[in-house]
C-alpha positions as a printed Julia matrix, in Angstrom:
191×3 Matrix{Float64}:
 60.32  40.17   83.64
 58.64  40.9    87.01
 61.22  43.51   88.02
 60.85  45.4    84.76
 57.06  45.15   84.98
 57.1   46.57   88.53
 59.4   49.38   87.43
 57.14  50.3    84.51
 54.05  50.11   86.67
 55.63  52.43   89.21
 56.6   54.82   86.41
 53.04  54.78   85.03
 51.53  55.52   88.45
 54.02  58.34   89.09
 53.32  59.81   85.64
 49.56  59.91   86.34
 50.19  61.4    89.78
 52.36  64.1    88.23
 49.66  64.84   85.67
 47.15  65.25   88.51
 49.44  67.66   90.32
 49.57  69.75   87.14
 45.84  69.39   86.45
 44.03  68.4    89.67
 40.55  68.89   88.18
 41.19  66.49   85.29
 38.73  63.65   85.86
 39.85  61.72   82.79
 43.41  61.4    84.09
 42.11  60.59   87.59
 39.84  57.88   86.13
 42.72  56.4    84.14
 44.87  56.3    87.27
 42.0   54.67   89.18
 41.62  52.04   86.49
 45.36  51.32   86.52
 45.38  51.07   90.3
 42.37  48.74   90.26
 43.15  46.49   87.31
 46.94  46.3    87.43
 47.96  47.16   90.98
 44.89  45.51   92.54
 44.36  48.21   95.18
 40.58  48.5    95.57
 40.65  51.06   98.38
 42.82  53.5    96.47
 40.94  52.97   93.19
 37.56  53.57   94.83
 38.89  56.7    96.54
 40.14  58.01   93.2
 36.8   57.33   91.5
 34.95  58.97   94.4
 37.18  62.06   94.11
 36.59  62.14   90.37
 32.81  62.0    90.88
 33.02  64.91   93.32
 35.16  66.98   90.96
 32.85  66.47   87.98
 29.51  64.87   88.86
 28.29  65.46   85.3
 30.77  63.2    83.52
 28.83  60.0    82.86
 31.9   57.85   82.24
 33.16  58.53   85.75
 29.91  57.28   87.24
 29.86  54.16   85.04
 33.52  53.34   85.73
 32.96  53.99   89.41
 30.07  51.51   89.39
 32.25  48.89   87.7
 34.92  49.39   90.35
 32.47  49.08   93.24
 31.09  45.87   91.73
 34.56  44.42   91.14
 35.73  45.33   94.63
 32.5   44.29   96.3
 32.06  40.92   94.64
 34.51  38.93   96.84
 33.4   40.57  100.11
 31.09  39.11  102.77
 27.38  39.65  102.07
 26.83  42.84  104.09
 29.91  44.58  102.72
 29.11  43.37   99.2
 25.6   44.82   99.49
 27.0   48.19  100.56
 29.37  48.23   97.58
 26.55  47.17   95.25
 24.28  49.94   96.58
 26.99  52.48   95.83
 27.39  50.94   92.38
 23.63  51.17   91.77
 23.65  54.85   92.81
 26.57  55.51   90.45
 24.75  53.73   87.63
 21.61  55.77   88.32
 23.69  58.96   88.1
 25.49  57.81   84.96
 22.23  56.83   83.26
 20.71  60.22   83.98
 23.61  61.68   82.0
 23.8   58.94   79.36
 20.39  57.25   79.13
 21.15  55.35   75.92
 23.79  53.11   77.51
 22.4   49.6    77.08
 25.21  47.91   79.01
 24.65  50.18   82.02
 20.91  49.46   82.1
 21.59  45.72   82.1
 24.22  46.12   84.79
 21.79  48.17   86.89
 19.07  45.52   86.48
 21.49  42.81   87.62
 22.75  44.79   90.6
 19.23  45.72   91.71
 18.26  42.03   91.36
 21.2   40.97   93.52
 20.18  43.55   96.11
 16.65  42.1    96.14
 15.2   45.28   94.62
 13.16  43.39   92.05
 10.79  46.16   90.95
 13.71  48.49   90.29
 15.5   45.65   88.5
 12.47  45.07   86.28
 12.29  48.77   85.42
 15.98  48.88   84.47
 15.59  45.74   82.36
 12.61  47.27   80.55
 14.82  50.22   79.57
 17.49  47.78   78.36
 14.97  45.91   76.22
 13.88  49.18   74.59
 17.49  49.97   73.7
 18.25  46.46   72.43
 16.65  47.09   69.04
 18.34  46.16   66.81
 19.54  43.26   68.94
 23.08  43.7    70.2
 22.73  41.7    73.44
 21.35  38.19   72.88
 17.68  38.04   73.81
 18.32  34.87   75.81
 20.55  36.87   78.19
 17.8   39.42   78.84
 15.14  36.73   79.13
 17.23  34.86   81.7
 17.77  38.02   83.74
 14.04  38.71   83.62
 13.32  35.13   84.71
 15.51  35.64   87.76
 13.72  38.9    88.53
 10.31  37.23   88.16
 11.4   34.51   90.56
 12.43  37.2    93.05
  9.01  38.78   92.64
  7.42  35.48   93.64
  6.27  34.51   90.15
  8.06  31.16   89.65
  5.75  29.86   86.9
  6.43  32.89   84.72
 10.12  32.66   85.6
 10.23  29.02   84.5
  8.47  29.72   81.19
 10.82  32.59   80.39
 13.93  30.63   81.42
 12.87  27.69   79.25
 12.38  30.05   76.3
 15.81  31.57   76.94
 17.35  28.11   77.06
 16.29  27.46   73.45
 18.66  30.11   72.06
 21.21  30.57   74.84
 24.92  30.12   74.34
 26.73  27.34   76.14
 27.74  29.2    79.31
 24.36  30.93   79.66
 22.55  27.63   79.03
 24.42  26.03   81.93
 23.4   28.87   84.25
 19.78  28.63   83.06
 19.72  24.89   83.69
 21.04  25.45   87.22
 18.34  28.09   87.73
 15.61  25.71   86.54
 16.87  23.01   88.9
 16.81  25.5    91.78
 13.21  26.4    90.93
 12.23  22.77   91.5
 13.8   22.62   94.97
């Protein structure tokens, strides 16, 4: 029921806000409120402000930085190119901070490589991907995914022949959705 859902959502938000009044330095509660505001309410501006406050309150809590990066990516993705790039730069900075505190986070290294690639920062993307490859032993992220990301980075570095070879290798073991993206990439290389 939409009315009941709205009522419960309002109650949840008010409960988190009350908890923050009682414990204003609690970054975990602030992060949970930010996540609720982002994922359920859909208010990017408020969610980003909450994550930014949380990062100021406790800059040494890795999860805040990683969640903050996710939020900036989510909120930046639908924006026009210049605004998206600004959001992605903030996300990359948050990932850098989070990885200083939690360097064994494979997912964050991959996310950083992808964001740096999208920003055209190919050397930084390659460095982040190298860290991800080191952490992916034993394999928890399919190798084809990492190979495809590296192929895109190589293309950005102006090495299309190496990019093609790596993408073709990735295509051999890629899942259905990744294979479709790889095939599109290979077609684009020919244009």
